[in-house]
Short mmCIF file of N, CA, C and O in Angstrom, two decimals:
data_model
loop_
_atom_site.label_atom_id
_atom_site.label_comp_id
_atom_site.label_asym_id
_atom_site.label_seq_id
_atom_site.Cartn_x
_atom_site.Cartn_y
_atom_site.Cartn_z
N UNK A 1 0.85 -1.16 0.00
CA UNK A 1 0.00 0.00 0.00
C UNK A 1 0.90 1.23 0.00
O UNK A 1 1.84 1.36 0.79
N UNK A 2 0.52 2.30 -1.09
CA UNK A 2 1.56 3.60 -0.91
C UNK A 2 0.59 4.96 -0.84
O UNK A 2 -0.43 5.26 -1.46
N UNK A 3 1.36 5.67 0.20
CA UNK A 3 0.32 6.82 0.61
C UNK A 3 1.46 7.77 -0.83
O UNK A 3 2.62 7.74 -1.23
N UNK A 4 0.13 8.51 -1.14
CA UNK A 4 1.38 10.12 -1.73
C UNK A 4 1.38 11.24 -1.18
O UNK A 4 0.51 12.08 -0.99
N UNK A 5 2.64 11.15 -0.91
CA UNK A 5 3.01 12.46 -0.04
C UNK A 5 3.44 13.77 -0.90
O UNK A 5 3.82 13.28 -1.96
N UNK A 6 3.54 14.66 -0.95
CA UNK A 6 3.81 15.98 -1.99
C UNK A 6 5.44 15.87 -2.10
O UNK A 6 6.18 15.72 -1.13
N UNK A 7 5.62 15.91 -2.71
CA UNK A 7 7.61 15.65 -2.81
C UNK A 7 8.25 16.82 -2.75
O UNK A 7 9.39 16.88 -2.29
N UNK A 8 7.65 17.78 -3.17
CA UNK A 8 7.84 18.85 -3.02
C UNK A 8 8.93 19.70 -1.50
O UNK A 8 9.98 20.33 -1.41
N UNK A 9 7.79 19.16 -0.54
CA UNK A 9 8.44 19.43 1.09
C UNK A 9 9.14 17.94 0.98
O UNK A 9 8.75 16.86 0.52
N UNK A 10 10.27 18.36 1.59
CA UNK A 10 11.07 17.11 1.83
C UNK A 10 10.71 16.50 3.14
O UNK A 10 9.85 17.24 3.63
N UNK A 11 10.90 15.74 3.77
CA UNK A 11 10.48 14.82 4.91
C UNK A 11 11.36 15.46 6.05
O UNK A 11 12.43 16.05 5.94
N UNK A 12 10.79 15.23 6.95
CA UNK A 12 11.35 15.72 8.47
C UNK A 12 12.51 14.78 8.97
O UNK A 12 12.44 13.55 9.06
N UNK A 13 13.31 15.37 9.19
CA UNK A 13 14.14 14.30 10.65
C UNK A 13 13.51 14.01 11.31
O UNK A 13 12.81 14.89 11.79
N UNK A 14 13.26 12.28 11.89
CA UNK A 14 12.95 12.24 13.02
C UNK A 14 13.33 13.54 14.37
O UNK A 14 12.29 13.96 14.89
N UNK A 15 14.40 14.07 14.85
CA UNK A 15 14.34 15.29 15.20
C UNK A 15 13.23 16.42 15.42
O UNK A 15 12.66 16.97 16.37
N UNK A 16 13.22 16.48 13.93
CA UNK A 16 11.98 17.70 13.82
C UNK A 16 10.96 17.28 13.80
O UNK A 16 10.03 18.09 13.75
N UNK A 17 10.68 15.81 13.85
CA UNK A 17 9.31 15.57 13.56
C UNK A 17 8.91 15.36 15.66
O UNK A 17 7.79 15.30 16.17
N UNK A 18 9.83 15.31 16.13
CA UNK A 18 9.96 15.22 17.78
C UNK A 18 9.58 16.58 18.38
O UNK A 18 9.08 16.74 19.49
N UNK A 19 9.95 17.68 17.35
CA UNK A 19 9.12 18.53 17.80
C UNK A 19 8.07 19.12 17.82
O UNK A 19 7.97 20.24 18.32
N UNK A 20 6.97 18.39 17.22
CA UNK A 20 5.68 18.66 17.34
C UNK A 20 4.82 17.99 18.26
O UNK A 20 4.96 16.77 18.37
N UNK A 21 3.96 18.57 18.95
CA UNK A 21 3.36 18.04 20.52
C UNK A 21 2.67 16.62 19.87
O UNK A 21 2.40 16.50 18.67
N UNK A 22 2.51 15.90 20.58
CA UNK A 22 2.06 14.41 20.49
C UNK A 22 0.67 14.24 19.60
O UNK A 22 0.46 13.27 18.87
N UNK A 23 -0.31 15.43 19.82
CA UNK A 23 -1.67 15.88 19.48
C UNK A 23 -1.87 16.60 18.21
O UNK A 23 -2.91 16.65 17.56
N UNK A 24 -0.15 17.40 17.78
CA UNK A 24 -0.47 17.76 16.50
C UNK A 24 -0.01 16.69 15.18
O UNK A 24 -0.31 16.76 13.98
N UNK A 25 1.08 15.40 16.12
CA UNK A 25 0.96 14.19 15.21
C UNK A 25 -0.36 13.62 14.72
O UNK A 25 -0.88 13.46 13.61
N UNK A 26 -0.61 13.45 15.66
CA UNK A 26 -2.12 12.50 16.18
C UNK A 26 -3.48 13.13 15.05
O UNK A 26 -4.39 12.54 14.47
N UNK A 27 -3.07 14.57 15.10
CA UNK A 27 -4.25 15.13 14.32
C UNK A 27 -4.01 14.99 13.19
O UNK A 27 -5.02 14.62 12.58
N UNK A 28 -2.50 15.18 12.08
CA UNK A 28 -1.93 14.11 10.92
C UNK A 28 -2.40 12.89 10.83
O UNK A 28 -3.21 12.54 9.97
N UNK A 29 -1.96 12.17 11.67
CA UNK A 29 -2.14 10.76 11.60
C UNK A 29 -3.83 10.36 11.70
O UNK A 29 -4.23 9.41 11.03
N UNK A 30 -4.87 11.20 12.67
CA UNK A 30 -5.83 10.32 12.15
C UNK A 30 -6.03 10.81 10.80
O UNK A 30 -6.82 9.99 10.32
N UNK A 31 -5.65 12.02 9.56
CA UNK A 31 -6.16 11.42 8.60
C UNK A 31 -5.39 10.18 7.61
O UNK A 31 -5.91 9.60 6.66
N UNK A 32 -3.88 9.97 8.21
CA UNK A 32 -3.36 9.15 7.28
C UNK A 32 -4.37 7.42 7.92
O UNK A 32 -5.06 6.55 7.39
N UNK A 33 -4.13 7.57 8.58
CA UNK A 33 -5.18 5.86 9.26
C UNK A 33 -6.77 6.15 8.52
O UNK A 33 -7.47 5.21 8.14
N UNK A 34 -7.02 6.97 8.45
CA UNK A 34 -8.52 7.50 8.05
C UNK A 34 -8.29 6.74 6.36
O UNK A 34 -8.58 5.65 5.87
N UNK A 35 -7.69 7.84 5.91
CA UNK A 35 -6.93 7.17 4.51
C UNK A 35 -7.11 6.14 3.94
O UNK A 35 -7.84 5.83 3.00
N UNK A 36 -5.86 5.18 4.99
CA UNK A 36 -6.19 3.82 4.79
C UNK A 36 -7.09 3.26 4.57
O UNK A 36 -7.54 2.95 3.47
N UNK A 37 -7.75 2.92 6.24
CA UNK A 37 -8.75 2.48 5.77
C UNK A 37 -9.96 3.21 5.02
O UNK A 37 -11.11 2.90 5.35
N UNK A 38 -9.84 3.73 4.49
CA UNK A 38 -10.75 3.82 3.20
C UNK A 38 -10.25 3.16 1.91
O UNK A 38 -10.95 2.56 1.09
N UNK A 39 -8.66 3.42 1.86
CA UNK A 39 -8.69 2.39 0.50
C UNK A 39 -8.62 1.02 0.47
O UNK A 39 -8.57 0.19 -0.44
N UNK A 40 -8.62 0.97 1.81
CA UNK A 40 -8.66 -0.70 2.30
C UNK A 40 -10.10 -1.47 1.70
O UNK A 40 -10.28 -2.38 0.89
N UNK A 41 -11.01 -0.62 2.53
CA UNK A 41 -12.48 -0.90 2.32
C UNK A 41 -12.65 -0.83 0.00
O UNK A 41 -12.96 -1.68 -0.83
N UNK A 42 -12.23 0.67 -0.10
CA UNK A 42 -12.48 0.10 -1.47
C UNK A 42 -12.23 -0.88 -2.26
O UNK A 42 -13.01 -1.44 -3.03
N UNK A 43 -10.85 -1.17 -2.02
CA UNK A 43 -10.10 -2.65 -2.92
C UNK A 43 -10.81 -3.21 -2.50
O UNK A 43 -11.29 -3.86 -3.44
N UNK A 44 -11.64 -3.66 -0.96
CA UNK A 44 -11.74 -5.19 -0.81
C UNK A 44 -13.17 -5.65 -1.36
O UNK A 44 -13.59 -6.77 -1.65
N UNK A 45 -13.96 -3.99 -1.42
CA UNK A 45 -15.67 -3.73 -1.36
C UNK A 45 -16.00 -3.45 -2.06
O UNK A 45 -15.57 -2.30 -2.08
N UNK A 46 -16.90 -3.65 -3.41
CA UNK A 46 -17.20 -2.78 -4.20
C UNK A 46 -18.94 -2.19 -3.77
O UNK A 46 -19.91 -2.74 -4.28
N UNK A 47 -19.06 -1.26 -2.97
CA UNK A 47 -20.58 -1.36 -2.30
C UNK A 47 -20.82 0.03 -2.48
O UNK A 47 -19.94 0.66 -3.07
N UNK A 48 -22.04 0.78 -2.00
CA UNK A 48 -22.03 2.09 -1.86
C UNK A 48 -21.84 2.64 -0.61
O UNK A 48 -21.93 2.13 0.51
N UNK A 49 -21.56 3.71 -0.95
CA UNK A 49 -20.69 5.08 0.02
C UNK A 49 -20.69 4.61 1.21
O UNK A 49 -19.79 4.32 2.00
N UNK A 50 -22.48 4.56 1.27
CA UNK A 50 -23.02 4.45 2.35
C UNK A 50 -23.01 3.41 3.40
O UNK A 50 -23.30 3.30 4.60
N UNK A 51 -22.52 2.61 2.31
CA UNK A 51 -22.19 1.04 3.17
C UNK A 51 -20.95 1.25 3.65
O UNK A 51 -20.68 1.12 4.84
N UNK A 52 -19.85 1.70 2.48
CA UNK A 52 -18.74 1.72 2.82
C UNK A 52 -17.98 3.04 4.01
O UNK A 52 -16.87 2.91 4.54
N UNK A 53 -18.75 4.03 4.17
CA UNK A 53 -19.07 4.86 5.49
C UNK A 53 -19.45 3.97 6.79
O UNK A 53 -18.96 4.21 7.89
N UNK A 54 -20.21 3.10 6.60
CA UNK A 54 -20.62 2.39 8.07
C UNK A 54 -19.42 1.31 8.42
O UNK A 54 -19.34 0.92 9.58
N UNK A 55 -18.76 0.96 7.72
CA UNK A 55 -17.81 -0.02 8.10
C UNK A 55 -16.29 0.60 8.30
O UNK A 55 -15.35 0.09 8.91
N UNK A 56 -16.34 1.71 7.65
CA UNK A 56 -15.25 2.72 7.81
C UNK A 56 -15.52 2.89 9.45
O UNK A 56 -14.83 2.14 10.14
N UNK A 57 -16.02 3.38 9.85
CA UNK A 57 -16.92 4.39 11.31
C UNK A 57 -16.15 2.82 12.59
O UNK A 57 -15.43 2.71 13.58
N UNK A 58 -16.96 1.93 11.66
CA UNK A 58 -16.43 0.84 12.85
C UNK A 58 -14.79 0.96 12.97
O UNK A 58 -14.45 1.31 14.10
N UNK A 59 -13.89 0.79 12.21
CA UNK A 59 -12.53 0.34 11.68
C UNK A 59 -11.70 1.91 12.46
O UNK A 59 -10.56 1.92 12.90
N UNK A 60 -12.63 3.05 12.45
CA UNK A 60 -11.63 4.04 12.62
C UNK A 60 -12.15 4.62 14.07
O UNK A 60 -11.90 5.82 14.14
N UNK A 61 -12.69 4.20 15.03
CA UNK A 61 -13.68 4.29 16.50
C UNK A 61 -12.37 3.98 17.31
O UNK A 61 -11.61 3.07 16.97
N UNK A 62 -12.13 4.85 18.47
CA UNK A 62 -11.28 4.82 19.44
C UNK A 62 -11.02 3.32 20.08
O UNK A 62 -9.99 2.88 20.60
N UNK A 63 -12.55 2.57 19.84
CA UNK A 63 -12.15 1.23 20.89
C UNK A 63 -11.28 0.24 19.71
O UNK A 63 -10.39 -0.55 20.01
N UNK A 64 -11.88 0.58 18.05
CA UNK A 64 -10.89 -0.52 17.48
C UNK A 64 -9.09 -0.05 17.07
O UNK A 64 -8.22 -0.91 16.97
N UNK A 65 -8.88 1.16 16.92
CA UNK A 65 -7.93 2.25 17.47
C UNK A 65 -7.20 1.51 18.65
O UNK A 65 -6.00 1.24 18.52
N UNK A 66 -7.97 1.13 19.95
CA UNK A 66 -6.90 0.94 20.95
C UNK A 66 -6.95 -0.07 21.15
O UNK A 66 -6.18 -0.34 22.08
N UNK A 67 -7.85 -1.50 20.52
CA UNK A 67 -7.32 -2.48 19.92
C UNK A 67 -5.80 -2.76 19.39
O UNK A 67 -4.86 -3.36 19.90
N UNK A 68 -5.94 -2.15 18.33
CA UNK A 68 -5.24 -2.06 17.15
C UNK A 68 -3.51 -1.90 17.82
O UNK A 68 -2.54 -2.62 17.58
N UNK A 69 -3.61 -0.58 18.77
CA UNK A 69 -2.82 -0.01 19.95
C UNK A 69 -1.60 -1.18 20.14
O UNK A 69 -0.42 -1.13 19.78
N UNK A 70 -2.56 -2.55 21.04
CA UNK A 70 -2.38 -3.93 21.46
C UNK A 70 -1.70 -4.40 20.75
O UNK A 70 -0.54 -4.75 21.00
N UNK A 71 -2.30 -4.51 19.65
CA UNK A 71 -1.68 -5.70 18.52
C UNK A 71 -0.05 -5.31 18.07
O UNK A 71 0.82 -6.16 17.95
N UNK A 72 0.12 -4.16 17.90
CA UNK A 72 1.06 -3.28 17.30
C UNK A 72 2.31 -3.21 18.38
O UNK A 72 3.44 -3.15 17.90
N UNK A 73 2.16 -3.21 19.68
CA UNK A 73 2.95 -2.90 20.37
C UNK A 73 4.67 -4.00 20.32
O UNK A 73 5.85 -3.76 20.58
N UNK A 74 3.99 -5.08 19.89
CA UNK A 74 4.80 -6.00 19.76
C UNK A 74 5.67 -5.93 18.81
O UNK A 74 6.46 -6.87 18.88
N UNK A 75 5.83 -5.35 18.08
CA UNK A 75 5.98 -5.45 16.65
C UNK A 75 6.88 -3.89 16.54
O UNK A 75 7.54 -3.88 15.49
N UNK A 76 7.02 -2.87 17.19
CA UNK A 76 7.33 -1.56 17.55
C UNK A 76 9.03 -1.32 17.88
O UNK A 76 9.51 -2.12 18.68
N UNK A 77 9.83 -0.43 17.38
CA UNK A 77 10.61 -0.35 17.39
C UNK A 77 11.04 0.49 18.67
O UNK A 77 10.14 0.97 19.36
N UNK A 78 12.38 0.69 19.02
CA UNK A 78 12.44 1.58 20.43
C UNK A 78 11.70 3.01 20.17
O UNK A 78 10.68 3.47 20.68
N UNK A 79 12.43 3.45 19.33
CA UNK A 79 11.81 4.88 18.55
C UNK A 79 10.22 4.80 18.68
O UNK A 79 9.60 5.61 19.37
N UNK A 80 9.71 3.91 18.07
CA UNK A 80 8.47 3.82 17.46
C UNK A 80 7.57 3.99 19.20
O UNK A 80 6.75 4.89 19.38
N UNK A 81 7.86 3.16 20.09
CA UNK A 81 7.39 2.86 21.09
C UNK A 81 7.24 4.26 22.16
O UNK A 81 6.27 4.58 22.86
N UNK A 82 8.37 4.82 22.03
CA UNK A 82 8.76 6.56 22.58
C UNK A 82 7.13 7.11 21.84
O UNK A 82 6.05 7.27 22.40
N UNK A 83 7.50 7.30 20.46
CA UNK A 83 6.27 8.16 20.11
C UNK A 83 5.17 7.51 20.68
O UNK A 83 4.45 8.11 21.48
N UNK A 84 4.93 6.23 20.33
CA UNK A 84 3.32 5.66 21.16
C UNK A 84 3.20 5.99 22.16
O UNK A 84 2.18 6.67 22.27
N UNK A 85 4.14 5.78 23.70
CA UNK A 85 4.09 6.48 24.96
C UNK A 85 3.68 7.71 24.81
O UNK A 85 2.53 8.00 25.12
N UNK A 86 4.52 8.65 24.31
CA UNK A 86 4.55 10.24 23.53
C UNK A 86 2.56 10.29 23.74
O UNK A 86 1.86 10.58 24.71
N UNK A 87 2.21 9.82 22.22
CA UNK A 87 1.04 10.07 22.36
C UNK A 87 -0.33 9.66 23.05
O UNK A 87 -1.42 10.22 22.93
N UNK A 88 0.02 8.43 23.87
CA UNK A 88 -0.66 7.74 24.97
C UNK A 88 -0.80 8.86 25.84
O UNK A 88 -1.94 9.30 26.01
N UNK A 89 0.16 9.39 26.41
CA UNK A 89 0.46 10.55 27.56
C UNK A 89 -0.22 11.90 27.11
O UNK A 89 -0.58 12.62 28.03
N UNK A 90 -0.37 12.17 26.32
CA UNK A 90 -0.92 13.53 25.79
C UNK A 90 -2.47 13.65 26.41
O UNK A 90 -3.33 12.77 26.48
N UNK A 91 -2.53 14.83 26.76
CA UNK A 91 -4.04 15.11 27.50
C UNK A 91 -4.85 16.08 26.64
O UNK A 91 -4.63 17.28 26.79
N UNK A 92 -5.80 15.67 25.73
CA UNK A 92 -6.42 16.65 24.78
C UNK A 92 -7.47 17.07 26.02
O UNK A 92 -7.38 17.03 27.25
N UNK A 93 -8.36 17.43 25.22
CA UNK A 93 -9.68 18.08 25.96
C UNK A 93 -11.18 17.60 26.47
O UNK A 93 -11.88 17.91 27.43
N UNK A 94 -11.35 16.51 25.13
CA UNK A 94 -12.51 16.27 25.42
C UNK A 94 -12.50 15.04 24.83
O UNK A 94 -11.94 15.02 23.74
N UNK A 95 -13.07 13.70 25.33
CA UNK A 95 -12.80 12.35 25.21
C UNK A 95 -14.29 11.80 24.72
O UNK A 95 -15.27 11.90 25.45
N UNK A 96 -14.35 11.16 23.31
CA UNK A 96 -15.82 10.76 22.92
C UNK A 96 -17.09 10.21 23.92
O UNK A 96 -16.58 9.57 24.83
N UNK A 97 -18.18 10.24 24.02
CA UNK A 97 -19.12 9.49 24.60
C UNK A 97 -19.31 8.36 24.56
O UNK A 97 -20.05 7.75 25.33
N UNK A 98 -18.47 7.73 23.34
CA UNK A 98 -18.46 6.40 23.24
C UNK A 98 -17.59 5.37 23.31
O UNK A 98 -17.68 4.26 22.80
N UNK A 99 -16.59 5.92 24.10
CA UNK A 99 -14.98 5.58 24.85
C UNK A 99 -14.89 5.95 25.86
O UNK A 99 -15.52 6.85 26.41
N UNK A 100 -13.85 5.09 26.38
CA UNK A 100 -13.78 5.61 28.36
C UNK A 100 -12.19 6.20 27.54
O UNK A 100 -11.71 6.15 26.41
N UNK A 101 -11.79 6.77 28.93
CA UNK A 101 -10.13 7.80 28.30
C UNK A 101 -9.13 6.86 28.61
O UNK A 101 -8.06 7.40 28.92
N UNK A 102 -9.11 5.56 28.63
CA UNK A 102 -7.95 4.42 28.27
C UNK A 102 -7.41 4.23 27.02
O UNK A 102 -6.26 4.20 26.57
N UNK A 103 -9.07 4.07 26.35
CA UNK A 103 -9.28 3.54 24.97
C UNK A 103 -8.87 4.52 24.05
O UNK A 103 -8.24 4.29 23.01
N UNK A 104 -9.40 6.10 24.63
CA UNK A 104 -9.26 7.62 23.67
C UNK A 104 -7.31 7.49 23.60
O UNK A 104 -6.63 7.52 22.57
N UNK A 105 -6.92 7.37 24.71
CA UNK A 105 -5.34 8.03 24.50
C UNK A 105 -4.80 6.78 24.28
O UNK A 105 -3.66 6.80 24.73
N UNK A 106 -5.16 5.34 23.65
CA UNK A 106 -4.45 4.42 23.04
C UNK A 106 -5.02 4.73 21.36
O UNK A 106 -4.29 4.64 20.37
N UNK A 107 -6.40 5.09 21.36
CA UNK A 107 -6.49 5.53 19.89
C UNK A 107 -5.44 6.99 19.31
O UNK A 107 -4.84 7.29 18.28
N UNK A 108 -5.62 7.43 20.28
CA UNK A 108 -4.23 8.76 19.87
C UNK A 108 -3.29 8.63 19.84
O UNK A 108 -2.58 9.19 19.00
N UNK A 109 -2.77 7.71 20.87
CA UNK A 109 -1.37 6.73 20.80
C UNK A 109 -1.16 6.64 19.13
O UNK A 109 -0.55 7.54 18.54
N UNK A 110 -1.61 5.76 18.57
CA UNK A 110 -1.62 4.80 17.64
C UNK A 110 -1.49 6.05 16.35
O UNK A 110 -0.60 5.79 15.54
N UNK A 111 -2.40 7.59 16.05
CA UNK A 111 -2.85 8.42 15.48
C UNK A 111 -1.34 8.95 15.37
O UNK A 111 -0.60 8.78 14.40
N UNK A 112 -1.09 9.48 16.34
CA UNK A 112 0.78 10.06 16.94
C UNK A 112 1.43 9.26 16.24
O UNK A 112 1.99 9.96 15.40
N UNK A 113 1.77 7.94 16.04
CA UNK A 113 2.67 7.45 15.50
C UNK A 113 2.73 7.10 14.06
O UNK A 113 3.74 6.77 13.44
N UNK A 114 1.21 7.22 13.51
CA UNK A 114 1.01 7.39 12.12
C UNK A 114 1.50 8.43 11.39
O UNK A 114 2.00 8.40 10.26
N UNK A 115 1.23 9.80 12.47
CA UNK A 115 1.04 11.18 11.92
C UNK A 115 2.88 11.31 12.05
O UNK A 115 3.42 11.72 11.03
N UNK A 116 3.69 11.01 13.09
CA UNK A 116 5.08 10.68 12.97
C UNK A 116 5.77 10.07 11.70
O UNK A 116 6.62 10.66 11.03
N UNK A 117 5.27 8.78 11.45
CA UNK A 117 6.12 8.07 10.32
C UNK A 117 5.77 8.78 9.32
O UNK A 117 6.62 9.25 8.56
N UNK A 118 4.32 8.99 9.11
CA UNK A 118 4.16 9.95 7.89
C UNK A 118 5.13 11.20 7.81
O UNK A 118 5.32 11.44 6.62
N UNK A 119 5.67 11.92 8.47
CA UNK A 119 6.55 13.62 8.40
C UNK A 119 7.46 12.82 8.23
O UNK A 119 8.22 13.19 7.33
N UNK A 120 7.87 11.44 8.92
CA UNK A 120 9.66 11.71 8.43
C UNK A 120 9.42 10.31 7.43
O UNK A 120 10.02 9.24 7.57
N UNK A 121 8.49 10.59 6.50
CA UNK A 121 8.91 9.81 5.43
C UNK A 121 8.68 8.10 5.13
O UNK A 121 8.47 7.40 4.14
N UNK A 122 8.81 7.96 6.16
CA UNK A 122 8.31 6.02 6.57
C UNK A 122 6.98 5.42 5.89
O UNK A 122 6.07 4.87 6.51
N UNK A 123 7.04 5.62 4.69
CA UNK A 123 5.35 5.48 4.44
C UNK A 123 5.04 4.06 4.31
O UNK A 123 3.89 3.63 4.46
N UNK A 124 6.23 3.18 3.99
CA UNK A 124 6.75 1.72 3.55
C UNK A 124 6.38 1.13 5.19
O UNK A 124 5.60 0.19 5.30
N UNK A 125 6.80 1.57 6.03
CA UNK A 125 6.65 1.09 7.41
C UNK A 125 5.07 1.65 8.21
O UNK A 125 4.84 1.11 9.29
N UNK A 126 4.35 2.37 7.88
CA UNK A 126 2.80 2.58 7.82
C UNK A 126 2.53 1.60 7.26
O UNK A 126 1.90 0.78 7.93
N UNK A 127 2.84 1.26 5.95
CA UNK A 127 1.99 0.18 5.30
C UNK A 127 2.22 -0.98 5.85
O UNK A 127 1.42 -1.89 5.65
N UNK A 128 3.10 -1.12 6.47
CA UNK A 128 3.64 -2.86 7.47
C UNK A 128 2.69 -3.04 8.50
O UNK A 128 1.98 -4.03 8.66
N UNK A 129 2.71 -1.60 9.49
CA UNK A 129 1.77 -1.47 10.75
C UNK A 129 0.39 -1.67 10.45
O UNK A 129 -0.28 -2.41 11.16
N UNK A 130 -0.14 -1.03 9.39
CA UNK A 130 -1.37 -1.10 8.60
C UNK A 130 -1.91 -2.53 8.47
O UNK A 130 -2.92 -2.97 9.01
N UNK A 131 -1.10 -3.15 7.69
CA UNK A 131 -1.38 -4.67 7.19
C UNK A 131 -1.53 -5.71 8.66
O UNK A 131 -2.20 -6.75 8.67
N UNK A 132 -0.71 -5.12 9.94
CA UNK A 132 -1.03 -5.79 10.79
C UNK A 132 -2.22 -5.03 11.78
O UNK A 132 -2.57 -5.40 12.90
N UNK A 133 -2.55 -4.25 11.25
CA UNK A 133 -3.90 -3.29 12.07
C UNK A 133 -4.55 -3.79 11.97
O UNK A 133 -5.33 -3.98 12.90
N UNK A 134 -4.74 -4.52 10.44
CA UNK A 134 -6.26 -5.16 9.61
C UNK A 134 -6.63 -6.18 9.11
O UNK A 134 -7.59 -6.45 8.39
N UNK A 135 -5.07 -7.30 9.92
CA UNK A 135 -5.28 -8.79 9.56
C UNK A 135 -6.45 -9.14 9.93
O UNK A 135 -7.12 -9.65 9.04
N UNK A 136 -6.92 -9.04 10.89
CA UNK A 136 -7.80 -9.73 12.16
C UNK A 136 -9.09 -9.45 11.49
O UNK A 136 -10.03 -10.21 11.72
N UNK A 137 -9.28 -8.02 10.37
CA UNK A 137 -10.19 -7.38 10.34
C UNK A 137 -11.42 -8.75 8.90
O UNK A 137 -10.99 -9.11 7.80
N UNK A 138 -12.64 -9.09 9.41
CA UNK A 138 -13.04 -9.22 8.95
C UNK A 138 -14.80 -8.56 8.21
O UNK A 138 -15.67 -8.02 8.89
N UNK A 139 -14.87 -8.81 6.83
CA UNK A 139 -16.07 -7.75 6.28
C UNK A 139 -16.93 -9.26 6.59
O UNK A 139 -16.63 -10.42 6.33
N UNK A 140 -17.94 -8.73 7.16
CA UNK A 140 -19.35 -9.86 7.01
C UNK A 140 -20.15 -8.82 5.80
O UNK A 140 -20.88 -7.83 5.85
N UNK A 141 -19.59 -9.64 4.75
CA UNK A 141 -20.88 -9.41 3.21
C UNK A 141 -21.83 -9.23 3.68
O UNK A 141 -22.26 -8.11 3.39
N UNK A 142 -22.94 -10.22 4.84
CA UNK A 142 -23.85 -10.11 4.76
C UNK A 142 -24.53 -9.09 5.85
O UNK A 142 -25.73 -9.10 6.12
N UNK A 143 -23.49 -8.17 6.45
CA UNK A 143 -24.04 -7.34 7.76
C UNK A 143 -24.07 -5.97 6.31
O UNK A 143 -24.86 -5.05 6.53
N UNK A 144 -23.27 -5.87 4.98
CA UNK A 144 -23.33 -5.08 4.46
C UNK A 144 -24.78 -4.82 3.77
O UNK A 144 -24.96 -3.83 3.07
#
């Protein structure tokens, strides 16, 4: 899977990409995970919007987010693991109605380290984390 990034701006040092607060990764990264899975859902689905909106909603929800969190941790490099802490620890403002704030700052966790690899360039290693975000993930045809 390859995201396109503008080539234009060259990619961050890890460095510089350390200097942005955990929350302004996180706000990158949920749209690169957002992204995904959407082109995930298209290759695999050929359905309408509307279908493919409701199964998106499930796939990108703080509780399968800090799922996802779990699975990944294993698999995480020292670096990689800093930023996840990084964005685990971050205290935004206001935490969904439909998450307790375990689940919210492991889904931001996970957002932080997307929105990270994405600035310094790693898009090859998103797509690794990705593929193991969404092994597990199965479409029931018939809930569509």
């Amino acid at each position: 899977m390859i995201l396109y990034i503008d080539m234009e701006k060259k990619f961050l040092t890890e460095h510089d990409a350390n200097q942005y607060s955990p929350l302004s990764l996180a706000f990158l990264g949920d749209s690169v995970y957002d992204t995904l899975v959407r082109a995930y859902l298209l290759r695999i689905a050929n359905m309408p919007v509307s279908k493919l909106h409701s199964v998106k909603i499930k796939l990108v929800c703080a509780e399968f987010q800090s799922d996802a969190y779990e699975r990944l941790v294993e698999y995480l490099t020292e670096k990689e693991l800093a930023v996840l802490k990084r964005g685990r620890n971050a205290t935004g403002n206001t935490v969904p109605k439909h998450a307790d704030a375990a689940e919210y700052r492991r889904a931001t966790a996970l957002e932080c380290l997307f929105g990270y690899l994405y600035l310094t360039g790693q898009v090859d290693r998103i797509s690794g984390l990705f593929e193991i975000v969404i092994s597990d993930v199965s479409i029931d045809s018939e809930a569509l």
